[in-house]
Coordinates of C-alpha atoms in Angstrom, one line a residue:
X236 CA 93.4 -207.3 54.6
X237 CA 90.7 -209.9 54.8
X238 CA 88.4 -207.5 56.6
X239 CA 88.9 -204.9 53.9
X240 CA 88.2 -207.5 51.2
X241 CA 84.9 -208.6 52.9
X242 CA 83.9 -205.0 53.4
X243 CA 84.5 -204.3 49.7
X244 CA 82.5 -207.3 48.7
X245 CA 79.6 -206.3 51.0
X246 CA 79.7 -202.8 49.6
X247 CA 79.6 -204.1 46.0
X248 CA 76.7 -206.4 46.9
X249 CA 74.7 -203.6 48.5
X250 CA 75.2 -201.4 45.4
X251 CA 73.5 -204.0 43.2
X252 CA 70.6 -204.9 45.5
X253 CA 67.5 -203.7 43.7
X254 CA 65.6 -201.3 46.0
X255 CA 62.0 -200.6 45.1
X256 CA 61.3 -196.9 45.3
X257 CA 58.3 -195.8 47.2
X258 CA 55.6 -194.4 45.0
X259 CA 52.8 -191.9 45.3
X260 CA 49.3 -193.3 44.7
X261 CA 47.0 -190.4 43.7
X262 CA 43.2 -190.7 43.8
X263 CA 40.5 -188.1 43.0
X264 CA 37.1 -188.8 44.4
X265 CA 33.7 -187.1 44.2
X266 CA 31.3 -188.1 47.0
X267 CA 27.7 -187.6 46.3
X268 CA 24.2 -189.2 46.8
X269 CA 22.8 -191.3 44.0
X270 CA 19.8 -193.6 43.8
X271 CA 20.9 -197.2 44.0
X272 CA 19.3 -200.6 44.6
X273 CA 22.1 -202.7 46.4
X274 CA 19.5 -205.1 47.8
X275 CA 16.8 -204.4 45.1
X276 CA 15.2 -201.7 47.2
X277 CA 15.8 -198.2 45.8
X278 CA 17.2 -195.6 48.1
X279 CA 19.7 -192.8 48.3
X280 CA 23.3 -194.2 48.6
X281 CA 26.5 -192.2 49.3
X282 CA 28.8 -193.1 46.4
X283 CA 32.4 -192.4 45.5
X284 CA 32.8 -191.8 41.8
X285 CA 29.4 -193.3 41.3
X286 CA 30.2 -196.5 43.2
X287 CA 29.4 -198.2 46.6
X288 CA 31.6 -199.8 47.8
X289 CA 34.0 -197.2 46.5
X290 CA 37.2 -197.8 44.6
X291 CA 39.8 -200.1 46.2
X292 CA 43.0 -198.3 47.1
X293 CA 46.0 -200.4 45.9
X294 CA 49.5 -199.6 47.2
X295 CA 52.7 -201.2 48.3
X296 CA 54.3 -200.9 51.7
X297 CA 56.1 -197.6 52.0
X298 CA 54.0 -195.8 49.4
X299 CA 52.4 -192.5 50.0
X300 CA 48.6 -192.3 49.3
X301 CA 47.0 -189.0 48.3
X302 CA 43.2 -188.9 48.1
X303 CA 41.6 -185.6 47.0
X304 CA 38.0 -185.8 48.2
X305 CA 35.4 -183.4 46.8
X306 CA 32.2 -183.2 48.9
X307 CA 29.2 -183.0 46.5
X308 CA 26.6 -184.1 49.1
X309 CA 25.1 -180.6 48.8
X310 CA 23.6 -180.5 52.3
X311 CA 25.9 -182.7 54.3
X312 CA 29.4 -182.5 55.8
X313 CA 32.0 -185.3 55.3
X314 CA 35.0 -186.9 56.8
X315 CA 36.8 -190.2 55.7
X316 CA 38.7 -192.4 58.1
X317 CA 41.5 -194.7 56.9
X318 CA 40.8 -197.6 59.1
X319 CA 44.0 -199.5 60.2
X320 CA 46.4 -196.9 58.8
X321 CA 48.3 -195.6 61.8
X322 CA 49.0 -192.1 60.4
X323 CA 52.5 -192.0 61.9
X324 CA 53.6 -188.4 61.4
X325 CA 50.2 -187.4 59.8
X326 CA 47.7 -187.4 62.7
X327 CA 45.6 -184.7 60.9
X328 CA 44.8 -187.2 58.1
X329 CA 43.1 -189.8 60.3
X330 CA 39.8 -188.5 59.0
X331 CA 37.9 -188.3 62.3
X332 CA 35.5 -185.4 62.5
X333 CA 35.7 -183.7 65.9
X334 CA 39.0 -185.4 66.9
X335 CA 41.5 -184.8 64.1
X336 CA 39.8 -182.4 61.8
X337 CA 36.8 -180.2 61.1
X338 CA 34.4 -181.8 58.6
X339 CA 34.6 -181.1 54.9
X340 CA 31.7 -178.8 54.0
X341 CA 29.6 -179.2 50.8
X342 CA 31.5 -178.0 47.8
X343 CA 35.0 -178.2 49.4
X344 CA 37.9 -180.4 48.4
X345 CA 40.1 -181.9 51.1
X346 CA 43.4 -183.6 50.5
X347 CA 44.3 -186.6 52.7
X348 CA 47.9 -187.6 52.5
X349 CA 49.5 -190.5 54.4
X350 CA 52.1 -193.3 54.2
X351 CA 51.1 -196.9 54.2
X352 CA 53.9 -198.2 56.4
X353 CA 52.8 -201.9 56.7
X354 CA 51.4 -204.4 54.3
X355 CA 48.0 -205.8 55.0
X356 CA 44.3 -205.6 54.6
X357 CA 42.6 -202.3 55.6
X358 CA 39.5 -200.2 55.1
X359 CA 38.2 -196.7 54.6
X360 CA 34.8 -195.4 55.6
X361 CA 32.9 -192.2 56.5
X362 CA 33.5 -190.9 60.0
X363 CA 31.0 -188.1 60.3
X364 CA 27.9 -188.8 62.4
X365 CA 26.4 -192.1 61.3
X366 CA 27.2 -191.5 57.7
X367 CA 29.1 -194.7 57.2
X368 CA 26.0 -196.8 56.9
X369 CA 24.8 -194.9 53.9
X370 CA 27.4 -196.6 51.7
X371 CA 30.6 -194.6 51.9
X372 CA 33.2 -197.3 52.4
X373 CA 35.8 -199.4 50.6
X374 CA 39.0 -201.5 50.7
X375 CA 42.7 -200.7 51.1
X376 CA 45.0 -203.4 50.0
X377 CA 48.7 -202.9 50.8
X378 CA 51.1 -205.4 49.2
X379 CA 54.4 -206.5 50.6
X380 CA 57.8 -205.1 49.4
X381 CA 59.2 -206.7 46.2
X382 CA 61.9 -208.6 48.1
X383 CA 59.6 -210.0 50.8
X384 CA 58.0 -213.4 50.8
X385 CA 54.8 -213.9 52.8
X386 CA 54.5 -217.0 55.0
X387 CA 51.8 -218.6 52.8
X388 CA 51.3 -219.1 49.1
X389 CA 48.3 -218.3 46.9
X390 CA 47.6 -217.8 43.2
X391 CA 45.0 -215.0 43.3
X392 CA 43.9 -212.2 45.6
X393 CA 40.3 -211.0 46.1
X394 CA 38.6 -208.6 48.6
X395 CA 35.1 -208.9 50.1
X396 CA 33.4 -206.4 52.4
X397 CA 30.4 -207.5 54.4
X398 CA 27.9 -205.0 55.5
X399 CA 24.4 -204.8 56.9
X400 CA 21.9 -202.5 55.1
X401 CA 19.0 -200.3 56.3
X402 CA 16.3 -198.7 54.2
X403 CA 15.7 -195.8 56.6
X404 CA 18.0 -192.8 56.1
X405 CA 20.8 -191.9 58.6
X406 CA 18.7 -188.8 59.6
X407 CA 15.6 -190.9 60.4
X408 CA 17.7 -193.3 62.5
X409 CA 19.6 -190.5 64.4
X410 CA 16.4 -188.6 65.1
X411 CA 14.9 -191.8 66.7
X412 CA 18.0 -192.4 68.8
X413 CA 17.9 -188.8 70.0
X414 CA 14.2 -188.8 70.9
X415 CA 11.9 -189.4 73.9
X416 CA 10.5 -192.0 73.6
X417 CA 13.6 -193.7 72.3
X418 CA 13.3 -195.2 68.8
X419 CA 15.8 -198.0 68.2
X420 CA 17.2 -198.5 64.7
X421 CA 16.0 -202.1 64.7
X422 CA 17.5 -205.0 62.8
X423 CA 18.9 -204.3 59.3
X424 CA 16.7 -205.1 56.2
X425 CA 19.5 -206.9 54.4
X426 CA 23.1 -208.2 54.5
X427 CA 25.3 -207.2 51.6
X428 CA 28.3 -209.1 50.2
X429 CA 30.5 -206.6 48.4
X430 CA 27.6 -204.2 48.1
X431 CA 25.0 -206.7 46.8
X432 CA 22.1 -208.3 48.7
X433 CA 18.5 -209.4 48.2
X434 CA 15.5 -207.9 50.0
X435 CA 12.2 -209.8 49.7
X436 CA 10.2 -207.2 47.7
X437 CA 7.0 -209.1 48.2
X438 CA 7.3 -208.8 52.0
X439 CA 5.8 -205.3 51.9
X440 CA 3.5 -203.3 49.7
X441 CA 6.2 -202.0 47.4
X442 CA 5.8 -201.0 43.7
X443 CA 8.2 -202.3 41.1
X444 CA 9.9 -198.9 40.8
X445 CA 10.8 -199.0 44.5
X446 CA 11.8 -202.7 44.9
X447 CA 12.6 -204.9 41.9
X448 CA 14.3 -208.3 42.4
X449 CA 15.2 -208.5 38.7
X450 CA 17.4 -205.3 39.0
X451 CA 20.9 -206.3 37.9
X452 CA 22.3 -204.0 40.7
X453 CA 21.2 -206.6 43.3
X454 CA 22.3 -209.8 41.5
X455 CA 24.4 -211.9 43.8
X456 CA 28.1 -211.1 44.1
X457 CA 30.2 -213.8 42.5
X458 CA 33.9 -214.6 42.8
X459 CA 35.1 -216.6 39.8
X460 CA 37.8 -219.1 40.6
X461 CA 39.8 -221.6 38.5
X462 CA 39.8 -225.2 39.6
X463 CA 42.9 -226.3 41.4
X464 CA 44.1 -222.8 42.3
X465 CA 44.5 -221.3 45.8
X466 CA 42.8 -218.0 46.6
X467 CA 43.4 -215.3 49.3
X468 CA 40.1 -213.8 50.3
X469 CA 40.5 -210.6 52.2
X470 CA 37.2 -210.6 54.2
X471 CA 36.3 -207.4 56.0
X472 CA 33.2 -206.2 58.0
X473 CA 31.9 -202.7 58.1
X474 CA 28.5 -203.5 59.5
X475 CA 26.4 -200.8 61.2
X476 CA 25.1 -203.1 63.9
X477 CA 25.6 -206.8 63.2
X478 CA 28.2 -209.3 64.2
X479 CA 28.5 -211.8 61.4
X480 CA 29.5 -215.3 60.5
X481 CA 30.8 -215.9 57.0
X482 CA 31.0 -219.3 55.3
X483 CA 31.6 -220.9 51.9
X484 CA 29.7 -224.1 51.1
X485 CA 32.0 -227.1 50.9
X486 CA 35.2 -225.2 51.5
X487 CA 37.4 -224.8 54.5
X488 CA 39.0 -221.5 55.2
X489 CA 42.6 -221.1 56.6
X490 CA 43.0 -217.9 58.6
X491 CA 46.4 -216.3 57.8
X492 CA 46.1 -212.6 58.5
X493 CA 44.2 -210.4 60.9
X494 CA 44.2 -206.6 60.7
X495 CA 47.5 -206.5 58.9
X496 CA 49.3 -209.1 61.0
X497 CA 50.2 -212.6 60.1
X498 CA 48.4 -215.3 62.1
X499 CA 49.6 -218.8 63.0
X500 CA 47.3 -220.5 60.5
X501 CA 44.1 -222.3 61.7
X502 CA 41.2 -223.7 59.8
X503 CA 37.5 -222.7 60.2
X504 CA 34.2 -223.5 58.5
X505 CA 32.6 -220.3 59.9
X506 CA 34.6 -217.1 60.1
X507 CA 33.2 -214.9 62.9
X508 CA 33.8 -211.3 62.1
X509 CA 32.9 -208.0 63.8
X510 CA 32.5 -204.5 62.4
X511 CA 35.9 -203.0 61.7
X512 CA 37.8 -206.3 61.5
X513 CA 39.7 -207.6 58.5
X514 CA 41.0 -211.2 57.8
X515 CA 42.8 -213.0 55.1
X516 CA 41.7 -216.6 54.5
X517 CA 43.0 -219.1 52.0
X518 CA 40.6 -221.4 50.1
X519 CA 41.5 -224.1 47.7
X520 CA 39.4 -224.6 44.6
X521 CA 39.3 -228.3 45.1
X522 CA 35.6 -229.2 44.9
X523 CA 33.4 -230.5 42.0
X524 CA 34.0 -227.9 39.2
X525 CA 30.8 -228.6 37.4
X526 CA 28.8 -226.4 39.7
X527 CA 28.9 -223.2 41.8
X528 CA 28.8 -222.9 45.6
X529 CA 27.2 -220.6 48.1
X530 CA 28.9 -217.9 50.0
X531 CA 26.7 -216.9 52.9
X532 CA 26.8 -214.5 55.8
X533 CA 24.5 -214.6 58.9
X534 CA 23.8 -212.4 61.9
X535 CA 25.1 -213.7 65.2
X536 CA 24.9 -212.4 68.7
X537 CA 21.4 -210.9 68.0
X538 CA 18.1 -212.6 67.2
X539 CA 18.4 -213.3 63.4
X540 CA 15.6 -211.2 62.0
X541 CA 17.6 -210.4 58.8
X542 CA 17.7 -212.8 55.9
X543 CA 21.2 -214.2 55.3
X544 CA 23.4 -212.6 52.7
X545 CA 24.1 -214.7 49.6
X546 CA 26.8 -214.8 47.0
X547 CA 28.4 -217.3 44.6
X548 CA 31.7 -219.0 44.5
X549 CA 31.8 -219.4 40.7
X550 CA 33.9 -222.3 39.3
X551 CA 35.1 -221.4 35.9
X552 CA 33.7 -221.9 33.2
X553 CA 30.2 -222.1 34.9
X554 CA 28.1 -219.0 34.4
X555 CA 28.7 -216.6 37.4
X556 CA 24.9 -216.2 37.9
X557 CA 24.2 -219.9 37.8
X558 CA 22.6 -220.7 41.2
X559 CA 24.1 -223.6 43.2
X560 CA 21.9 -226.8 43.1
X561 CA 21.8 -226.9 46.9
X562 CA 20.1 -225.0 49.7
X563 CA 22.3 -222.3 51.2
X564 CA 24.1 -223.6 54.3
X565 CA 22.7 -222.3 57.5
X566 CA 25.0 -220.3 59.7
X567 CA 25.9 -221.2 63.3
X568 CA 23.4 -220.7 66.2
X569 CA 23.1 -217.0 66.8
X570 CA 23.4 -217.0 70.6
X571 CA 26.1 -219.7 71.0
X572 CA 29.0 -217.6 72.4
X573 CA 31.4 -220.5 73.0
X574 CA 32.7 -220.9 69.4
X575 CA 33.0 -217.2 69.0
X576 CA 35.2 -217.0 72.1
X577 CA 37.1 -220.0 70.9
X578 CA 38.0 -218.3 67.6
X579 CA 39.1 -215.1 69.4
X580 CA 41.4 -217.2 71.6
X581 CA 42.7 -219.1 68.6
X582 CA 44.1 -216.0 66.9
X583 CA 47.9 -216.0 67.7
X584 CA 50.8 -214.2 66.0
X585 CA 52.6 -216.3 63.4
X586 CA 55.6 -217.9 65.0
X587 CA 58.0 -216.1 62.5
X588 CA 56.3 -212.7 63.0
X589 CA 55.9 -212.2 66.7
X590 CA 56.1 -208.6 67.9
X591 CA 57.1 -208.9 71.5
X592 CA 54.8 -207.2 74.0
X593 CA 56.2 -205.3 77.0
X594 CA 56.0 -207.7 80.0
X595 CA 54.3 -205.1 82.2
X596 CA 52.4 -201.9 81.7
X597 CA 52.8 -198.4 83.2
X598 CA 49.0 -197.9 83.5
X599 CA 45.9 -200.0 83.5
X600 CA 42.5 -198.5 82.7
X601 CA 39.2 -200.5 83.0
X602 CA 36.3 -199.5 80.7
X603 CA 32.9 -200.7 81.9
X604 CA 30.5 -200.8 78.9
X605 CA 26.9 -200.0 79.9
X606 CA 23.7 -198.7 78.6
X607 CA 22.3 -195.7 80.6
X608 CA 19.8 -192.9 80.8
X609 CA 20.6 -189.2 81.0
X610 CA 17.7 -186.8 81.5
X611 CA 15.4 -189.4 80.1
X612 CA 17.5 -190.0 76.9
X613 CA 19.1 -193.4 76.2
X614 CA 22.9 -193.4 76.0
X615 CA 25.8 -195.8 75.9
X616 CA 28.6 -195.1 78.4
X617 CA 32.1 -196.0 79.5
X618 CA 32.5 -196.0 83.3
X619 CA 29.1 -194.2 83.5
X620 CA 30.3 -191.4 81.3
X621 CA 28.8 -190.9 77.9
X622 CA 31.2 -189.3 75.4
X623 CA 30.4 -186.2 73.4
X624 CA 32.5 -184.5 70.8
X625 CA 33.4 -180.8 71.2
X626 CA 32.8 -178.2 68.5
X627 CA 36.6 -177.7 68.3
X628 CA 38.5 -180.8 67.2
X629 CA 40.9 -182.1 69.9
X630 CA 44.0 -182.2 67.8
X631 CA 43.9 -178.4 67.1
X632 CA 42.6 -177.6 70.6
X633 CA 45.5 -179.5 72.2
X634 CA 48.2 -178.2 69.8
X635 CA 47.1 -174.6 70.3
X636 CA 46.4 -175.0 74.1
X637 CA 42.7 -174.1 73.7
X638 CA 42.1 -175.8 77.1
X639 CA 38.7 -174.2 77.6
X640 CA 37.0 -175.9 74.7
X641 CA 36.7 -179.3 76.4
X642 CA 36.4 -180.6 80.0
X643 CA 39.8 -180.7 81.7
X644 CA 38.7 -183.0 84.5
X645 CA 40.2 -186.5 83.9
X646 CA 37.5 -189.1 83.2
X647 CA 37.3 -192.2 85.5
X648 CA 39.8 -195.0 85.0
X649 CA 37.6 -197.7 86.5
X650 CA 34.3 -198.5 88.2
X651 CA 33.1 -200.0 91.4
X652 CA 33.9 -203.6 90.4
X653 CA 33.2 -205.0 93.9
X654 CA 29.6 -203.9 94.0
X655 CA 28.6 -203.6 90.4
X656 CA 26.5 -206.6 89.2
X657 CA 27.4 -207.1 85.5
X658 CA 24.7 -209.8 85.1
X659 CA 21.6 -207.7 85.9
X660 CA 20.1 -204.4 84.9
X661 CA 21.8 -201.6 86.9
X662 CA 19.8 -200.4 89.9
X663 CA 20.9 -196.9 89.0
X664 CA 21.0 -196.5 85.2
X665 CA 21.8 -192.8 85.3
X666 CA 25.0 -191.5 83.8
X667 CA 26.7 -188.2 82.9
X668 CA 28.1 -186.7 79.7
X669 CA 31.6 -185.4 79.2
X670 CA 34.1 -184.5 76.5
X671 CA 37.1 -185.0 78.7
X672 CA 40.0 -187.1 77.4
X673 CA 42.6 -189.5 78.7
X674 CA 46.2 -188.1 78.6
X675 CA 48.8 -190.7 78.2
X676 CA 52.5 -190.4 79.0
X677 CA 54.4 -190.5 75.7
X678 CA 56.1 -193.9 75.0
X679 CA 54.4 -195.4 78.1
X680 CA 52.7 -198.9 77.9
X681 CA 49.0 -198.8 78.6
X682 CA 46.6 -201.7 79.4
X683 CA 42.9 -201.4 78.6
X684 CA 40.5 -203.9 80.1
X685 CA 37.1 -203.8 78.4
X686 CA 34.4 -205.1 80.7
X687 CA 30.9 -206.0 79.4
X688 CA 27.7 -205.9 81.4
X689 CA 24.0 -206.2 81.1
X690 CA 22.1 -203.5 79.2
X691 CA 18.9 -201.9 80.4
X692 CA 17.0 -205.0 79.1
X693 CA 16.8 -208.1 81.3
X694 CA 19.2 -210.9 80.3
X695 CA 20.9 -209.0 77.6
X696 CA 24.6 -208.2 77.0
X697 CA 25.6 -207.1 73.6
X698 CA 28.8 -207.7 71.5
X699 CA 30.9 -204.6 71.1
X700 CA 33.7 -204.4 68.5
X701 CA 36.2 -201.8 69.8
X702 CA 38.5 -200.0 67.4
X703 CA 41.6 -197.9 68.2
X704 CA 42.8 -195.2 65.9
X705 CA 46.5 -194.5 65.4
X706 CA 47.8 -197.8 66.9
X707 CA 47.8 -201.5 66.8
X708 CA 47.5 -203.3 70.2
X709 CA 48.4 -206.6 71.6
X710 CA 45.4 -208.8 72.5
X711 CA 46.4 -210.2 75.8
X712 CA 43.3 -212.2 76.6
X713 CA 39.6 -212.8 76.8
X714 CA 37.4 -214.1 79.6
X715 CA 33.9 -214.7 80.9
X716 CA 32.4 -212.8 83.7
X717 CA 33.9 -210.0 85.7
X718 CA 37.6 -209.2 85.3
X719 CA 39.7 -209.9 88.4
X720 CA 42.7 -207.5 88.5
X721 CA 44.6 -209.8 90.9
X722 CA 44.1 -213.1 89.1
X723 CA 43.3 -212.5 85.4
X724 CA 46.5 -210.7 84.4
X725 CA 48.4 -213.9 85.3
X726 CA 46.6 -215.6 82.3
X727 CA 47.7 -213.0 79.8
X728 CA 49.3 -214.3 76.6
X729 CA 52.7 -212.7 76.5
X730 CA 54.3 -215.4 74.3
X731 CA 52.6 -214.9 70.9
X732 CA 49.7 -212.4 71.2
X733 CA 48.2 -211.2 68.0
X734 CA 48.3 -207.4 67.2
X735 CA 45.1 -205.9 66.0
X736 CA 43.3 -202.6 65.7
X737 CA 39.8 -203.9 66.3
X738 CA 38.7 -206.5 68.8
X739 CA 35.4 -207.9 70.0
X740 CA 34.1 -207.6 73.6
X741 CA 31.9 -210.7 74.1
X742 CA 28.6 -210.7 76.1
X743 CA 29.2 -210.7 79.9
X744 CA 32.9 -211.0 79.3
X745 CA 36.1 -209.0 79.2
X746 CA 38.9 -208.3 76.7
X747 CA 42.4 -207.1 77.7
X748 CA 44.6 -205.0 75.4
X749 CA 48.1 -203.5 75.6
X750 CA 49.6 -200.7 73.5
X751 CA 52.5 -198.3 73.4
X752 CA 51.5 -194.6 73.5
X753 CA 54.1 -193.8 70.9
X754 CA 52.2 -192.0 68.1
X755 CA 51.9 -188.3 68.8
X756 CA 48.4 -187.0 68.4
X757 CA 44.8 -187.3 69.6
X758 CA 43.3 -190.7 68.9
X759 CA 39.7 -192.1 69.1
X760 CA 38.9 -195.4 70.8
X761 CA 35.3 -196.4 70.3
X762 CA 32.7 -199.1 69.7
X763 CA 32.4 -199.6 66.0
X764 CA 28.6 -200.0 66.1
X765 CA 27.4 -196.8 64.6
X766 CA 24.4 -196.2 67.0
X767 CA 26.5 -197.1 70.0
X768 CA 29.2 -194.6 69.2
X769 CA 26.6 -192.0 68.3
X770 CA 25.1 -192.5 71.7
X771 CA 28.4 -192.0 73.5
X772 CA 30.4 -195.2 73.5
X773 CA 33.9 -194.0 73.1
X774 CA 36.9 -192.2 74.5
X775 CA 39.9 -190.1 73.2
X776 CA 43.6 -190.6 74.1
X777 CA 46.1 -187.8 73.9
X778 CA 49.8 -188.6 73.7
X779 CA 53.0 -186.6 72.8
X780 CA 51.0 -183.7 71.4
X781 CA 54.0 -181.4 71.7
X782 CA 55.7 -183.7 69.1
X783 CA 53.1 -183.1 66.5
X784 CA 54.3 -181.1 63.6
X785 CA 52.6 -177.9 62.3
X786 CA 49.0 -178.5 61.6
X787 CA 47.7 -177.9 58.1
X788 CA 45.1 -175.1 57.9
X789 CA 42.8 -177.4 55.9
X790 CA 41.7 -179.3 59.0
X791 CA 40.4 -176.1 60.7
X792 CA 37.4 -173.9 60.2
X793 CA 35.0 -175.0 62.8
X794 CA 34.5 -174.1 66.5
X795 CA 37.4 -172.0 67.7
X796 CA 39.6 -173.2 64.9
X797 CA 38.2 -170.6 62.6
X798 CA 41.2 -168.6 61.4
X799 CA 43.7 -170.6 63.5
X800 CA 46.8 -171.4 61.5
X801 CA 45.7 -169.3 58.5
X802 CA 47.7 -166.4 57.2

């Protein structure tokens, strides 16, 4: 009788629990080129509904997002990737040209539809060639369910995207990268904070209609805050090349979230951030309210030939354009790797939100990152193989068993670690190209060890931010030097590893990741530096392709997908 009474009470209780219904968030975007002056220099910028950065997508965990994108670029194809959204059940909406879809041709409208299954801070950006750097990017902010309390408190929520900015067009840059002699893109002209920067117009012979520092488009970005309140700043990086440090004059930042996962809180003065990463930091408006404060961002890991990006932390009721009375704080030393490695090691899963990693893996793949030459052209490679995209996207080719459209020979899963000297220019810099992919057993656990090395320049090893589509991974560890398969796995953090979708590979070091191959589809894993991926620094994983549902015909129309799936 007592059990029946308890069951009845529980049933009655469940009836009256308010359950928030998942909603559909519908967006309609027009993508086109417009003349803009984000850093005071006028150039063609890719805009969404006239803006760059584009509109912020706001949703709640469990919602479905529909974005109808019309390509009005006139002469250029288009694809948009939803960075950090795992696309569970919708691999065709990942927005990766050549991997999950054919590009959207000029004049066409493409509908992306996907579920945001986890709260957090995410991004979207172009994923066609090197198009991202022309300004097509924005924020995705997914809030927690109504009945969920986050492990930290704040009064207001703000988003900031950090980018670097070039004055040359994507076409000029890509042509130089694909030429003999090789023409490197060089350092960016500016750093932008939420799409605003300041180029020194007097540094070149430029007319006022080309470069004008009084243009309101390039007035410093300001975040207005109320004294005494706590702010959550969602800081993200979508740089083309640069690793960055971000700092706010006179204010500490408490890191509480990384790539959609809660972090055991820790305090920083400089937040090191790499292209594709997102962080939430808390700041307290507890300084002298009679003035404004600098927000600055600086290039790290490369010689700093770009002026720092500047913005204002505006204490209300000061005017948002009132310049702080101080000199902007200098960032950290650009080539000091130690504090960057220390921050990477400090990021642990929040003690109340640990997702337990499998204790062992079914497969371990080592990816040696190198710069190479192929027939005189400069490339970036993984295990001496430079990746190329096929004309027929992998998802459709795999689902329809079009095996002849890409190389079926499995790519290498390691390198000659005994004899390869990671600290010097390779004696044989030659490599090969391939569009072969890694086939993973469905639901298996895979370890990836990223190994850095010297480039083709003496005493130079670059920072590479690696991003995995369709998954989050456990970050098991970082280290200096050459990874030792016998010793270093014993140092893995299996207690409270953070989960992320983007992770840095530090100069002359290694980074170890672990993920479950449990999301049916074809997924790109690549360096998030535009020029590096353009030059071949990436791979594709296939898993559970037979479990993928019927592909929409809208993702087809190129290569051998012309007519496939159409009535």
